[in-house]
mmCIF file of C-alpha atoms and ligand atoms in Angstrom:
data_model
loop_
_atom_site.group_PDB
_atom_site.id
_atom_site.type_symbol
_atom_site.label_atom_id
_atom_site.label_comp_id
_atom_site.label_asym_id
_atom_site.label_seq_id
_atom_site.Cartn_x
_atom_site.Cartn_y
_atom_site.Cartn_z
ATOM 1 C CA MET A 1 -1.756 29.831 -18.732
ATOM 2 C CA ASN A 2 -5.403 28.655 -18.567
ATOM 3 C CA PHE A 3 -6.733 27.998 -14.982
ATOM 4 C CA GLU A 4 -10.024 26.158 -15.965
ATOM 5 C CA THR A 5 -8.123 23.694 -18.449
ATOM 6 C CA LEU A 6 -5.061 24.010 -16.495
ATOM 7 C CA ASP A 7 -2.703 24.232 -19.487
ATOM 8 C CA MET A 8 0.367 25.609 -18.175
ATOM 9 C CA ASP A 9 2.635 28.090 -19.704
ATOM 10 C CA VAL A 10 4.910 25.373 -20.860
ATOM 11 C CA ASN A 11 5.124 21.719 -21.090
ATOM 12 C CA LEU A 12 8.409 19.976 -20.420
ATOM 13 C CA ILE A 13 7.475 16.371 -19.583
ATOM 14 C CA LEU A 14 10.010 14.251 -17.881
ATOM 15 C CA ASP A 15 10.759 11.006 -19.423
ATOM 16 C CA LYS A 16 11.763 9.445 -16.274
ATOM 17 C CA HIS A 17 11.254 9.454 -12.537
ATOM 18 C CA PHE A 18 7.445 9.403 -12.516
ATOM 19 C CA SER A 19 4.870 6.375 -12.955
ATOM 20 C CA GLU A 20 2.561 5.940 -15.697
ATOM 21 C CA GLY A 21 -1.127 5.992 -14.642
ATOM 22 C CA ARG A 22 -2.418 6.137 -10.983
ATOM 23 C CA GLY A 23 -3.195 2.375 -10.388
ATOM 24 C CA GLY A 24 -6.956 3.263 -10.828
ATOM 25 C CA LYS A 25 -6.853 5.605 -7.706
ATOM 26 C CA PRO A 26 -8.744 8.711 -7.977
ATOM 27 C CA VAL A 27 -7.238 12.111 -7.547
ATOM 28 C CA GLY A 28 -8.236 13.004 -3.668
ATOM 29 C CA PHE A 29 -6.047 16.359 -2.914
ATOM 30 C CA VAL A 30 -3.401 18.675 -3.970
ATOM 31 C CA GLY A 31 0.006 18.234 -2.524
ATOM 32 C CA ILE A 32 1.923 21.477 -1.897
ATOM 33 C CA HIS A 33 5.811 21.792 -2.337
ATOM 34 C CA TYR A 34 8.703 24.157 -2.541
ATOM 35 C CA ASN A 35 11.924 23.866 -4.607
ATOM 36 C CA ALA A 36 14.135 24.471 -1.585
ATOM 37 C CA GLY A 37 15.391 26.750 -4.373
ATOM 38 C CA ASN A 38 14.593 29.344 -6.751
ATOM 39 C CA LEU A 39 14.251 27.034 -9.878
ATOM 40 C CA THR A 40 12.772 27.445 -13.311
ATOM 41 C CA VAL A 41 10.751 24.894 -14.896
ATOM 42 C CA GLU A 42 13.923 23.974 -16.941
ATOM 43 C CA GLY A 43 15.834 23.928 -13.896
ATOM 44 C CA CYS A 44 13.255 21.353 -12.272
ATOM 45 C CA TYR A 45 13.671 19.252 -15.231
ATOM 46 C CA SER A 46 17.463 19.255 -14.855
ATOM 47 C CA VAL A 47 17.483 18.237 -11.338
ATOM 48 C CA TRP A 48 14.904 15.599 -11.928
ATOM 49 C CA GLN A 49 17.218 13.923 -14.629
ATOM 50 C CA THR A 50 19.310 12.779 -11.813
ATOM 51 C CA ARG A 51 17.073 12.706 -8.740
ATOM 52 C CA GLU A 52 14.525 10.171 -8.394
ATOM 53 C CA ALA A 53 11.711 12.948 -7.719
ATOM 54 C CA SER A 54 9.226 14.877 -9.728
ATOM 55 C CA ALA A 55 6.028 17.002 -9.421
ATOM 56 C CA HIS A 56 3.464 17.596 -12.151
ATOM 57 C CA ILE A 57 3.654 21.307 -11.684
ATOM 58 C CA GLN A 58 6.347 23.998 -11.252
ATOM 59 C CA VAL A 59 5.442 27.603 -10.577
ATOM 60 C CA GLU A 60 8.379 29.781 -10.865
ATOM 61 C CA SER A 61 9.010 32.918 -8.792
ATOM 62 C CA SER A 62 7.772 34.930 -11.948
ATOM 63 C CA GLY A 63 4.535 33.235 -11.743
ATOM 64 C CA ARG A 64 5.387 31.349 -15.036
ATOM 65 C CA SER A 65 4.389 27.667 -14.788
ATOM 66 C CA GLY A 66 5.182 24.401 -16.403
ATOM 67 C CA GLN A 67 4.065 20.986 -16.509
ATOM 68 C CA LEU A 68 6.460 18.039 -16.121
ATOM 69 C CA VAL A 69 4.391 15.094 -15.304
ATOM 70 C CA TRP A 70 1.040 14.559 -17.137
ATOM 71 C CA ASP A 71 -2.013 14.588 -14.770
ATOM 72 C CA ARG A 72 -2.937 11.125 -15.439
ATOM 73 C CA ASP A 73 0.233 9.889 -14.410
ATOM 74 C CA THR A 74 1.941 9.568 -10.807
ATOM 75 C CA ALA A 75 4.644 11.890 -9.692
ATOM 76 C CA TRP A 76 7.194 11.002 -7.106
ATOM 77 C CA ALA A 77 6.616 13.871 -4.886
ATOM 78 C CA LEU A 78 5.390 13.030 -1.412
ATOM 79 C CA GLY A 79 7.835 9.942 -0.322
ATOM 80 C CA ASN A 80 4.466 7.669 -0.153
ATOM 81 C CA PHE A 81 3.630 5.778 -3.305
ATOM 82 C CA ASP A 82 -0.066 5.528 -2.484
ATOM 83 C CA LYS A 83 -0.115 9.097 -1.585
ATOM 84 C CA ASN A 84 1.483 10.000 -4.886
ATOM 85 C CA GLN A 85 -0.906 7.997 -6.766
ATOM 86 C CA ARG A 86 -3.869 9.927 -5.211
ATOM 87 C CA SER A 87 -2.500 13.549 -5.793
ATOM 88 C CA ILE A 88 -1.470 16.393 -8.101
ATOM 89 C CA ASN A 89 1.629 17.845 -6.750
ATOM 90 C CA ILE A 90 2.625 21.428 -7.434
ATOM 91 C CA GLU A 91 6.251 22.787 -6.780
ATOM 92 C CA HIS A 92 7.047 26.604 -6.054
ATOM 93 C CA ALA A 93 10.218 28.205 -6.579
ATOM 94 C CA ASN A 94 11.120 30.058 -3.283
ATOM 95 C CA MET A 95 13.323 32.886 -2.235
ATOM 96 C CA ALA A 96 16.373 32.570 0.236
ATOM 97 C CA ASP A 97 14.051 32.758 3.236
ATOM 98 C CA GLY A 98 11.828 30.069 2.139
ATOM 99 C CA THR A 99 8.964 32.404 1.093
ATOM 100 C CA ILE A 100 7.233 32.378 -2.109
ATOM 101 C CA THR A 101 6.737 35.682 -4.410
ATOM 102 C CA GLU A 102 3.420 37.174 -4.617
ATOM 103 C CA GLN A 103 3.315 35.893 -8.365
ATOM 104 C CA ALA A 104 4.171 32.522 -7.416
ATOM 105 C CA LEU A 105 1.597 32.400 -4.645
ATOM 106 C CA ASP A 106 -1.212 33.925 -6.648
ATOM 107 C CA VAL A 107 -0.538 31.739 -9.673
ATOM 108 C CA GLY A 108 0.028 28.625 -7.589
ATOM 109 C CA ALA A 109 -3.180 29.289 -5.598
ATOM 110 C CA HIS A 110 -5.056 29.708 -8.261
ATOM 111 C CA ILE A 111 -3.751 26.429 -9.962
ATOM 112 C CA VAL A 112 -4.813 24.690 -6.769
ATOM 113 C CA ALA A 113 -8.285 26.107 -7.045
ATOM 114 C CA GLY A 114 -8.288 24.923 -10.654
ATOM 115 C CA TYR A 115 -7.450 21.367 -9.620
ATOM 116 C CA CYS A 116 -9.918 21.372 -6.721
ATOM 117 C CA ILE A 117 -12.748 22.211 -9.269
ATOM 118 C CA LEU A 118 -11.289 19.826 -12.008
ATOM 119 C CA TYR A 119 -11.283 16.926 -9.698
ATOM 120 C CA GLY A 120 -14.535 17.911 -7.870
ATOM 121 C CA LEU A 121 -12.186 18.103 -4.440
ATOM 122 C CA GLY A 122 -14.467 21.126 -3.074
ATOM 123 C CA ARG A 123 -13.119 24.525 -1.643
ATOM 124 C CA PRO A 124 -9.478 24.498 -1.033
ATOM 125 C CA GLU A 125 -8.569 23.627 2.800
ATOM 126 C CA TRP A 126 -5.427 22.821 4.563
ATOM 127 C CA GLY A 127 -5.376 19.398 5.560
ATOM 128 C CA VAL A 128 -8.641 18.320 3.580
ATOM 129 C CA ASN A 129 -8.020 18.550 -0.021
ATOM 130 C CA VAL A 130 -4.762 20.793 0.116
ATOM 131 C CA ILE A 131 -1.948 19.022 1.887
ATOM 132 C CA PRO A 132 1.682 19.938 2.663
ATOM 133 C CA HIS A 133 4.382 17.619 1.814
ATOM 134 C CA LYS A 134 5.483 17.610 5.355
ATOM 135 C CA ALA A 135 2.071 16.270 6.640
ATOM 136 C CA ILE A 136 2.878 13.126 4.766
ATOM 137 C CA SER A 137 6.689 12.658 5.380
ATOM 138 C CA PRO A 138 9.317 14.328 7.492
ATOM 139 C CA THR A 139 10.653 17.142 5.385
ATOM 140 C CA SER A 140 10.772 21.165 5.680
ATOM 141 C CA CYS A 141 8.846 21.057 2.205
ATOM 142 C CA PRO A 142 6.996 23.303 1.487
ATOM 143 C CA GLY A 143 8.631 26.057 3.559
ATOM 144 C CA GLU A 144 7.074 29.278 4.441
ATOM 145 C CA ILE A 145 3.941 28.377 2.181
ATOM 146 C CA TYR A 146 3.066 26.303 5.250
ATOM 147 C CA GLY A 147 4.423 28.866 7.620
ATOM 148 C CA SER A 148 4.331 32.545 7.554
ATOM 149 C CA GLN A 149 2.292 32.231 4.288
ATOM 150 C CA LYS A 150 -0.079 29.577 5.298
ATOM 151 C CA GLU A 151 -3.076 31.651 5.389
ATOM 152 C CA ALA A 152 -2.367 33.861 2.668
ATOM 153 C CA TYR A 153 -1.903 30.804 0.316
ATOM 154 C CA ILE A 154 -5.212 29.223 1.097
ATOM 155 C CA GLN A 155 -7.096 32.318 1.178
ATOM 156 C CA ARG A 156 -5.885 33.224 -2.044
ATOM 157 C CA ALA A 157 -6.639 29.421 -3.401
ATOM 158 C CA GLN A 158 -10.288 29.879 -1.865
ATOM 159 C CA TYR A 159 -10.583 33.462 -3.488
ATOM 160 C CA TRP A 160 -9.937 31.916 -7.049
ATOM 161 C CA TYR A 161 -12.048 28.763 -6.037
ATOM 162 C CA ASP A 162 -15.117 31.302 -5.235
ATOM 163 C CA MET A 163 -14.242 33.658 -8.433
ATOM 164 C CA MET A 164 -14.032 30.437 -10.669
ATOM 165 C CA THR A 165 -17.316 28.608 -9.338
ATOM 166 C CA GLY A 166 -19.096 32.094 -9.662
ATOM 167 C CA ALA A 167 -19.855 32.101 -5.747
ATOM 168 C CA ILE A 168 -18.322 35.553 -5.894
ATOM 169 C CA GLN A 169 -18.485 37.838 -8.673
ATOM 170 C CA PRO A 170 -15.688 40.036 -9.935
ATOM 171 C CA GLU A 171 -15.830 43.682 -9.088
ATOM 172 C CA PRO A 172 -17.772 45.122 -11.998
ATOM 173 C CA GLU A 173 -15.427 47.511 -14.143
ATOM 174 C CA PRO A 174 -16.033 51.129 -12.933
ATOM 175 C CA GLU A 175 -17.980 53.067 -15.518
ATOM 176 C CA PRO A 176 -15.693 55.176 -17.330
ATOM 177 C CA GLU A 177 -15.720 58.608 -16.700
ATOM 178 C CA PRO A 178 -17.806 60.255 -19.658
ATOM 179 C CA VAL A 179 -15.753 62.219 -21.781
ATOM 180 C CA THR A 180 -17.506 65.619 -22.296
ATOM 181 C CA PRO A 181 -16.438 66.442 -25.903
ATOM 182 C CA LEU A 182 -14.800 69.835 -26.095
ATOM 183 C CA PRO A 183 -17.414 72.517 -27.171
ATOM 184 C CA ASP A 184 -16.962 73.319 -30.755
ATOM 185 C CA VAL A 185 -16.795 76.991 -29.772
ATOM 186 C CA LEU A 186 -13.610 76.237 -28.142
ATOM 187 C CA LYS A 187 -12.262 74.509 -30.943
ATOM 188 C CA ARG A 188 -13.003 77.671 -33.165
ATOM 189 C CA PHE A 189 -12.526 80.910 -31.162
ATOM 190 C CA VAL A 190 -9.569 81.507 -29.677
ATOM 191 C CA ASP A 191 -10.853 83.916 -27.263
ATOM 192 C CA LEU A 192 -13.033 82.132 -25.158
ATOM 193 C CA ASP A 193 -12.222 81.172 -21.470
ATOM 194 C CA PRO A 194 -13.030 77.476 -21.339
ATOM 195 C CA ASP A 195 -14.109 77.720 -17.815
ATOM 196 C CA SER A 196 -16.544 80.564 -18.194
ATOM 197 C CA TRP A 197 -20.277 80.474 -17.565
ATOM 198 C CA TYR A 198 -20.885 81.721 -21.003
ATOM 199 C CA ILE A 199 -19.353 78.523 -23.088
ATOM 200 C CA ALA A 200 -22.738 76.446 -22.796
ATOM 201 C CA PRO A 201 -25.160 79.513 -24.073
ATOM 202 C CA ILE A 202 -22.362 80.469 -26.813
ATOM 203 C CA GLU A 203 -22.238 76.884 -27.908
ATOM 204 C CA GLU A 204 -25.941 76.649 -28.041
ATOM 205 C CA CYS A 205 -26.311 80.035 -29.943
ATOM 206 C CA VAL A 206 -23.434 79.410 -32.471
ATOM 207 C CA ARG A 207 -24.472 75.920 -33.316
ATOM 208 C CA GLU A 208 -28.241 77.117 -33.915
ATOM 209 C CA GLY A 209 -26.791 79.758 -36.068
ATOM 210 C CA TYR A 210 -28.058 82.615 -33.783
ATOM 211 C CA ILE A 211 -24.965 84.440 -33.367
ATOM 212 C CA ASN A 212 -21.621 84.271 -35.292
ATOM 213 C CA GLY A 213 -18.058 84.999 -34.565
ATOM 214 C CA TYR A 214 -16.619 88.086 -36.076
ATOM 215 C CA ASP A 215 -14.583 86.033 -38.134
ATOM 216 C CA HIS A 216 -13.522 82.222 -37.839
ATOM 217 C CA GLU A 217 -11.348 82.876 -34.765
ATOM 218 C CA HIS A 218 -12.726 85.401 -32.557
ATOM 219 C CA PHE A 219 -16.154 85.633 -30.873
ATOM 220 C CA GLY A 220 -15.558 88.700 -28.696
ATOM 221 C CA PRO A 221 -17.697 87.694 -25.574
ATOM 222 C CA SER A 222 -16.920 90.675 -23.796
ATOM 223 C CA ASN A 223 -17.350 93.078 -26.308
ATOM 224 C CA PRO A 224 -20.749 94.925 -26.198
ATOM 225 C CA LEU A 225 -23.471 93.704 -28.509
ATOM 226 C CA THR A 226 -24.415 96.501 -30.967
ATOM 227 C CA ARG A 227 -28.091 97.291 -31.677
ATOM 228 C CA ALA A 228 -27.432 96.005 -35.293
ATOM 229 C CA GLN A 229 -26.224 92.687 -34.254
ATOM 230 C CA GLY A 230 -28.972 92.506 -31.478
ATOM 231 C CA VAL A 231 -31.590 92.897 -34.652
ATOM 232 C CA VAL A 232 -29.521 90.126 -36.482
ATOM 233 C CA VAL A 233 -29.300 87.790 -33.519
ATOM 234 C CA ILE A 234 -32.729 87.702 -33.219
ATOM 235 C CA ALA A 235 -33.744 87.728 -36.678
ATOM 236 C CA ASN A 236 -31.507 84.431 -36.986
ATOM 237 C CA ALA A 237 -33.290 83.055 -34.034
ATOM 238 C CA SER A 238 -36.676 83.566 -35.829
ATOM 239 C CA ARG A 239 -35.636 81.340 -38.725
ATOM 240 C CA GLU A 240 -38.101 83.564 -40.923
ATOM 241 C CA ASP A 241 -37.288 84.560 -44.315
ATOM 242 C CA LEU A 242 -36.155 87.915 -44.004
ATOM 243 C CA THR A 243 -36.335 88.854 -47.610
ATOM 244 C CA ASP A 244 -39.963 89.072 -47.300
ATOM 245 C CA TYR A 245 -40.003 92.355 -45.278
ATOM 246 C CA LEU A 246 -37.420 94.134 -47.517
ATOM 247 C CA GLU A 247 -38.818 97.760 -47.944
ATOM 248 C CA PRO A 248 -37.412 101.132 -48.152
ATOM 249 C CA PHE A 249 -36.237 102.202 -44.707
ATOM 250 C CA GLU A 250 -35.972 105.890 -43.899
ATOM 251 C CA ASP A 251 -32.914 105.919 -41.549
ATOM 252 C CA VAL A 252 -30.768 103.214 -42.668
ATOM 253 C CA ALA A 253 -29.852 102.930 -46.570
ATOM 254 C CA PRO A 254 -29.648 99.509 -47.993
ATOM 255 C CA GLY A 255 -26.288 97.595 -47.853
ATOM 256 C CA PRO A 256 -25.234 96.871 -44.461
ATOM 257 C CA TYR A 257 -25.106 93.202 -43.260
ATOM 258 C CA TYR A 258 -28.042 93.897 -40.943
ATOM 259 C CA TYR A 259 -30.311 95.654 -43.370
ATOM 260 C CA THR A 260 -32.727 92.755 -44.207
ATOM 261 C CA ALA A 261 -32.888 91.770 -40.545
ATOM 262 C CA LEU A 262 -33.568 95.270 -39.768
ATOM 263 C CA CYS A 263 -36.615 95.573 -42.113
ATOM 264 C CA TRP A 264 -37.961 92.321 -40.756
ATOM 265 C CA ALA A 265 -37.626 93.806 -37.291
ATOM 266 C CA VAL A 266 -39.157 96.952 -37.903
ATOM 267 C CA ASP A 267 -42.149 95.037 -39.482
ATOM 268 C CA LYS A 268 -42.343 92.854 -36.484
ATOM 269 C CA GLY A 269 -42.417 95.599 -34.189
ATOM 270 C CA ILE A 270 -39.087 94.506 -32.582
ATOM 271 C CA VAL A 271 -37.398 97.811 -32.904
ATOM 272 C CA SER A 272 -39.528 101.017 -33.625
ATOM 273 C CA GLU A 273 -39.616 102.791 -36.927
ATOM 274 C CA GLN A 274 -39.598 105.984 -35.580
ATOM 275 C CA ASP A 275 -36.287 105.372 -33.294
ATOM 276 C CA ASN A 276 -33.070 106.936 -34.656
ATOM 277 C CA PHE A 277 -31.877 103.317 -35.005
ATOM 278 C CA ARG A 278 -28.016 103.960 -33.899
ATOM 279 C CA PRO A 279 -27.091 100.647 -35.296
ATOM 280 C CA ASP A 280 -23.441 100.912 -34.019
ATOM 281 C CA ASP A 281 -24.479 101.827 -30.602
ATOM 282 C CA ALA A 282 -23.806 99.050 -27.798
ATOM 283 C CA ALA A 283 -27.418 97.645 -26.727
ATOM 284 C CA THR A 284 -27.992 98.014 -23.174
ATOM 285 C CA ARG A 285 -29.397 95.010 -21.250
ATOM 286 C CA ALA A 286 -32.621 96.666 -20.817
ATOM 287 C CA GLU A 287 -32.579 97.463 -24.805
ATOM 288 C CA PHE A 288 -31.963 93.809 -25.710
ATOM 289 C CA ALA A 289 -34.437 92.552 -23.267
ATOM 290 C CA CYS A 290 -36.984 94.940 -25.140
ATOM 291 C CA MET A 291 -36.214 93.658 -28.367
ATOM 292 C CA LEU A 292 -36.624 90.095 -27.250
ATOM 293 C CA HIS A 293 -39.909 91.074 -25.561
ATOM 294 C CA ASN A 294 -41.296 92.880 -28.404
ATOM 295 C CA TRP A 295 -40.082 89.593 -30.417
ATOM 296 C CA ARG A 296 -42.266 87.613 -28.293
ATOM 297 C CA GLY A 297 -45.527 89.826 -28.582
ATOM 298 C CA ASN A 298 -45.083 91.972 -25.607
ATOM 299 C CA PRO A 299 -46.491 89.505 -22.852
ATOM 300 C CA ALA A 300 -47.794 91.255 -19.884
ATOM 301 C CA PRO A 301 -45.517 90.396 -16.854
ATOM 302 C CA ALA A 302 -47.148 89.323 -13.714
ATOM 303 C CA GLY A 303 -45.878 91.996 -11.620
ATOM 304 C CA GLU A 304 -42.602 93.937 -10.901
ATOM 305 C CA PRO A 305 -39.746 91.664 -9.764
ATOM 306 C CA THR A 306 -38.556 91.989 -6.249
ATOM 307 C CA GLY A 307 -35.422 91.832 -4.693
ATOM 308 C CA TYR A 308 -33.209 93.966 -7.010
ATOM 309 C CA PRO A 309 -31.741 97.120 -5.688
ATOM 310 C CA ASP A 310 -31.389 98.758 -9.006
ATOM 311 C CA TRP A 311 -35.168 98.193 -10.239
ATOM 312 C CA ALA A 312 -35.631 101.796 -10.138
ATOM 313 C CA GLU A 313 -32.900 102.463 -12.795
ATOM 314 C CA VAL A 314 -34.843 100.441 -15.288
ATOM 315 C CA PRO A 315 -36.363 103.018 -17.732
ATOM 316 C CA ASP A 316 -40.077 103.096 -17.717
ATOM 317 C CA TRP A 317 -40.238 102.038 -21.413
ATOM 318 C CA ALA A 318 -38.310 99.135 -20.473
ATOM 319 C CA LYS A 319 -40.003 98.276 -17.144
ATOM 320 C CA ASP A 320 -42.455 95.547 -18.737
ATOM 321 C CA ALA A 321 -39.655 93.893 -20.612
ATOM 322 C CA MET A 322 -37.123 93.450 -18.041
ATOM 323 C CA ALA A 323 -40.054 92.344 -15.472
ATOM 324 C CA TRP A 324 -40.973 89.784 -18.128
ATOM 325 C CA ALA A 325 -37.465 88.809 -18.853
ATOM 326 C CA VAL A 326 -36.809 88.153 -14.951
ATOM 327 C CA GLU A 327 -39.775 86.295 -14.767
ATOM 328 C CA LYS A 328 -39.032 83.957 -17.699
ATOM 329 C CA GLY A 329 -35.381 83.660 -16.583
ATOM 330 C CA VAL A 330 -34.081 85.457 -19.614
ATOM 331 C CA ILE A 331 -32.263 87.791 -17.657
ATOM 332 C CA GLY A 332 -30.183 86.660 -14.418
ATOM 333 C CA GLY A 333 -29.133 89.206 -11.852
ATOM 334 C CA SER A 334 -25.312 90.045 -12.062
ATOM 335 C CA ASP A 335 -24.342 89.952 -8.064
ATOM 336 C CA GLY A 336 -28.067 90.627 -7.430
ATOM 337 C CA LYS A 337 -28.241 93.414 -9.810
ATOM 338 C CA LEU A 338 -30.041 93.870 -13.236
ATOM 339 C CA LEU A 339 -27.692 96.614 -14.823
ATOM 340 C CA PRO A 340 -30.337 97.563 -17.105
ATOM 341 C CA ASN A 341 -28.490 100.497 -18.354
ATOM 342 C CA SER A 342 -25.011 98.696 -18.799
ATOM 343 C CA ALA A 343 -24.049 97.317 -22.216
ATOM 344 C CA CYS A 344 -25.212 94.063 -22.848
ATOM 345 C CA SER A 345 -21.889 91.740 -23.861
ATOM 346 C CA ARG A 346 -22.272 89.418 -26.424
ATOM 347 C CA ALA A 347 -21.824 86.450 -23.943
ATOM 348 C CA GLU A 348 -24.646 87.820 -22.136
ATOM 349 C CA ALA A 349 -26.649 88.175 -25.316
ATOM 350 C CA ALA A 350 -26.303 84.517 -25.892
ATOM 351 C CA ALA A 351 -27.074 83.790 -22.579
ATOM 352 C CA MET A 352 -30.349 85.656 -22.742
ATOM 353 C CA LEU A 353 -31.259 84.187 -25.880
ATOM 354 C CA ALA A 354 -30.445 80.728 -24.826
ATOM 355 C CA ASN A 355 -32.529 81.046 -21.730
ATOM 356 C CA LEU A 356 -35.471 82.447 -23.637
ATOM 357 C CA LEU A 357 -35.293 79.596 -26.100
HETATM 358 ZN ZN1 ZN B 1 7.833 18.529 -1.211
#
């Protein structure tokens, strides 16, 4: 139904037992009734075929509403013709104990609010613009609506009146929880722990094309980064055209996947030409830090980091690089340790690169 236009769920207009028009009198209140039974709209229609009574509206226990007498006409509801002419009358189906259901209470009170607005009667108040049948003639009607449910009913009518007049605003819909899209790497790689710290840096490095998986399904986050992979990762991150740097390389014959990256890296001083490159060896954390440090042009660190108990284990050749990496936040301590000589895992490499960039 529509509580503003007061179009009910169903119209089932009586052809008897009401009076046309209102004798020129204005509507001044809403009369409240109960069925003294649990009737439907059709049930009321049937009863009022023989009984010389009527009301404008019936509200069923389900909350379904029906119009039986048009608002412009006079229903025979209150046992007082003058009062009938001056009122809209609403019937409510009730349970055996005289109470009405929550649905009937809500819809009935909402309809009361709608009529109070429609006829300019003001905010619903018992005895002012909302009148129980028993206040006009001797009857038990409207049962518990004007008994145990008296306050609940009028408060609901006032609530709807306030809502409909804009005196109170409906609670804003809570903002939906933002749905974090599944990182692409989790859709692709089957060997990543979705709750791990490394998801974000790996997501970034894969998205940017710095690091690829071994194949379409495996990233190997805990596997050591080989020195060859370290060079390729940095070459990818440089976004340079590596083919400009192809030249004969003494230790490594052309052919491996990392060959162009290695030529570039040697030219850039990222790895030394004099090194025995050991492409398949695991890069230590210190070695990968050195590669990154060299790539960045060997900036001088401000000083030695403090608070790392294993700083003394950092090889001399890596001290500047490790100090710089700590200073730039490229390398985080692992449980407060730098672990410079431990193999750098592929996940750690992704994190270091992501931190640097
Ligand atoms: Zn009544």
